[in-house]
mmCIF file of C-alpha atoms in Angstrom:
data_model
loop_
_atom_site.group_PDB
_atom_site.id
_atom_site.type_symbol
_atom_site.label_atom_id
_atom_site.label_comp_id
_atom_site.label_asym_id
_atom_site.label_seq_id
_atom_site.Cartn_x
_atom_site.Cartn_y
_atom_site.Cartn_z
ATOM 1 C CA UNK A 1 4.760 95.507 -36.109
ATOM 2 C CA UNK A 2 5.992 91.603 -36.266
ATOM 3 C CA UNK A 3 9.598 91.221 -37.349
ATOM 4 C CA UNK A 4 10.311 90.343 -40.734
ATOM 5 C CA UNK A 5 11.913 87.099 -41.352
ATOM 6 C CA UNK A 6 13.940 86.212 -44.598
ATOM 7 C CA UNK A 7 16.175 83.478 -45.791
ATOM 8 C CA UNK A 8 19.794 83.678 -45.245
ATOM 9 C CA UNK A 9 20.480 83.881 -48.830
ATOM 10 C CA UNK A 10 18.369 87.190 -49.208
ATOM 11 C CA UNK A 11 20.751 89.232 -47.069
ATOM 12 C CA UNK A 12 23.016 91.810 -48.526
ATOM 13 C CA UNK A 13 26.830 90.705 -48.464
ATOM 14 C CA UNK A 14 28.182 91.866 -45.010
ATOM 15 C CA UNK A 15 24.783 92.063 -43.287
ATOM 16 C CA UNK A 16 24.477 90.670 -39.934
ATOM 17 C CA UNK A 17 21.293 88.978 -38.759
ATOM 18 C CA UNK A 18 20.023 86.719 -36.017
ATOM 19 C CA UNK A 19 18.944 83.068 -36.779
ATOM 20 C CA UNK A 20 15.120 82.723 -36.059
ATOM 21 C CA UNK A 21 14.096 79.483 -37.415
ATOM 22 C CA UNK A 22 15.937 76.462 -39.252
ATOM 23 C CA UNK A 23 13.494 74.720 -41.574
ATOM 24 C CA UNK A 24 16.022 71.878 -42.425
ATOM 25 C CA UNK A 25 14.999 68.180 -42.370
ATOM 26 C CA UNK A 26 15.783 66.520 -39.008
ATOM 27 C CA UNK A 27 18.561 64.626 -40.456
ATOM 28 C CA UNK A 28 20.544 67.691 -41.525
ATOM 29 C CA UNK A 29 19.763 69.969 -38.680
ATOM 30 C CA UNK A 30 21.942 68.398 -35.850
ATOM 31 C CA UNK A 31 24.986 68.752 -38.116
ATOM 32 C CA UNK A 32 24.353 72.449 -38.194
ATOM 33 C CA UNK A 33 23.612 72.710 -34.681
ATOM 34 C CA UNK A 34 26.985 70.973 -33.774
ATOM 35 C CA UNK A 35 28.839 73.771 -35.670
ATOM 36 C CA UNK A 36 27.009 76.406 -33.568
ATOM 37 C CA UNK A 37 24.153 77.377 -35.940
ATOM 38 C CA UNK A 38 21.321 77.750 -33.522
ATOM 39 C CA UNK A 39 18.307 79.822 -33.129
ATOM 40 C CA UNK A 40 19.240 83.068 -31.648
ATOM 41 C CA UNK A 41 22.945 83.018 -33.018
ATOM 42 C CA UNK A 42 23.957 85.985 -34.900
ATOM 43 C CA UNK A 43 25.437 85.316 -38.467
ATOM 44 C CA UNK A 44 27.055 87.580 -41.270
ATOM 45 C CA UNK A 45 26.433 86.670 -44.835
ATOM 46 C CA UNK A 46 30.109 86.878 -46.199
ATOM 47 C CA UNK A 47 30.004 85.766 -49.941
ATOM 48 C CA UNK A 48 28.465 83.513 -52.395
ATOM 49 C CA UNK A 49 30.723 81.105 -54.686
ATOM 50 C CA UNK A 50 31.014 82.533 -58.205
ATOM 51 C CA UNK A 51 28.233 80.260 -59.514
ATOM 52 C CA UNK A 52 26.056 81.093 -56.288
ATOM 53 C CA UNK A 53 26.582 78.065 -54.601
ATOM 54 C CA UNK A 54 28.013 77.330 -51.873
ATOM 55 C CA UNK A 55 27.266 80.276 -49.328
ATOM 56 C CA UNK A 56 29.851 81.419 -46.827
ATOM 57 C CA UNK A 57 28.744 82.861 -43.544
ATOM 58 C CA UNK A 58 30.428 83.828 -40.341
ATOM 59 C CA UNK A 59 29.111 82.385 -37.245
ATOM 60 C CA UNK A 60 30.525 82.481 -33.819
ATOM 61 C CA UNK A 61 33.895 83.856 -35.060
ATOM 62 C CA UNK A 62 34.494 81.346 -37.736
ATOM 63 C CA UNK A 63 33.376 81.024 -41.354
ATOM 64 C CA UNK A 64 31.059 78.327 -42.235
ATOM 65 C CA UNK A 65 30.166 77.263 -45.773
ATOM 66 C CA UNK A 66 26.684 75.951 -46.413
ATOM 67 C CA UNK A 67 25.058 74.654 -49.576
ATOM 68 C CA UNK A 68 22.662 77.145 -50.943
ATOM 69 C CA UNK A 69 19.633 74.922 -50.665
ATOM 70 C CA UNK A 70 20.281 74.506 -46.954
ATOM 71 C CA UNK A 71 21.010 78.403 -46.255
ATOM 72 C CA UNK A 72 17.705 79.076 -48.086
ATOM 73 C CA UNK A 73 16.139 77.152 -45.384
ATOM 74 C CA UNK A 74 17.398 79.311 -42.553
ATOM 75 C CA UNK A 75 15.258 82.208 -41.497
ATOM 76 C CA UNK A 76 17.013 85.292 -40.168
ATOM 77 C CA UNK A 77 16.078 88.588 -38.760
ATOM 78 C CA UNK A 78 18.237 91.547 -39.664
ATOM 79 C CA UNK A 79 19.858 93.244 -36.684
ATOM 80 C CA UNK A 80 19.687 96.728 -36.120
#
């Protein structure tokens, strides 16, 4: 059975997953890659801001905040 991919924003809070694909435009993708968000990187969804945007994730031991529309373009596979 192929693994199911889902947007980062669809994870339950506290869930850890692995980045499988980043579908952001080429002008945005390098900024995230410089911050360590690469395919194969484990991430954890930490929280949403009170109005749902931005989204806070934990990646490589630090917390990173993304706009919700960016996080929706990052596809992950739940670990475990």
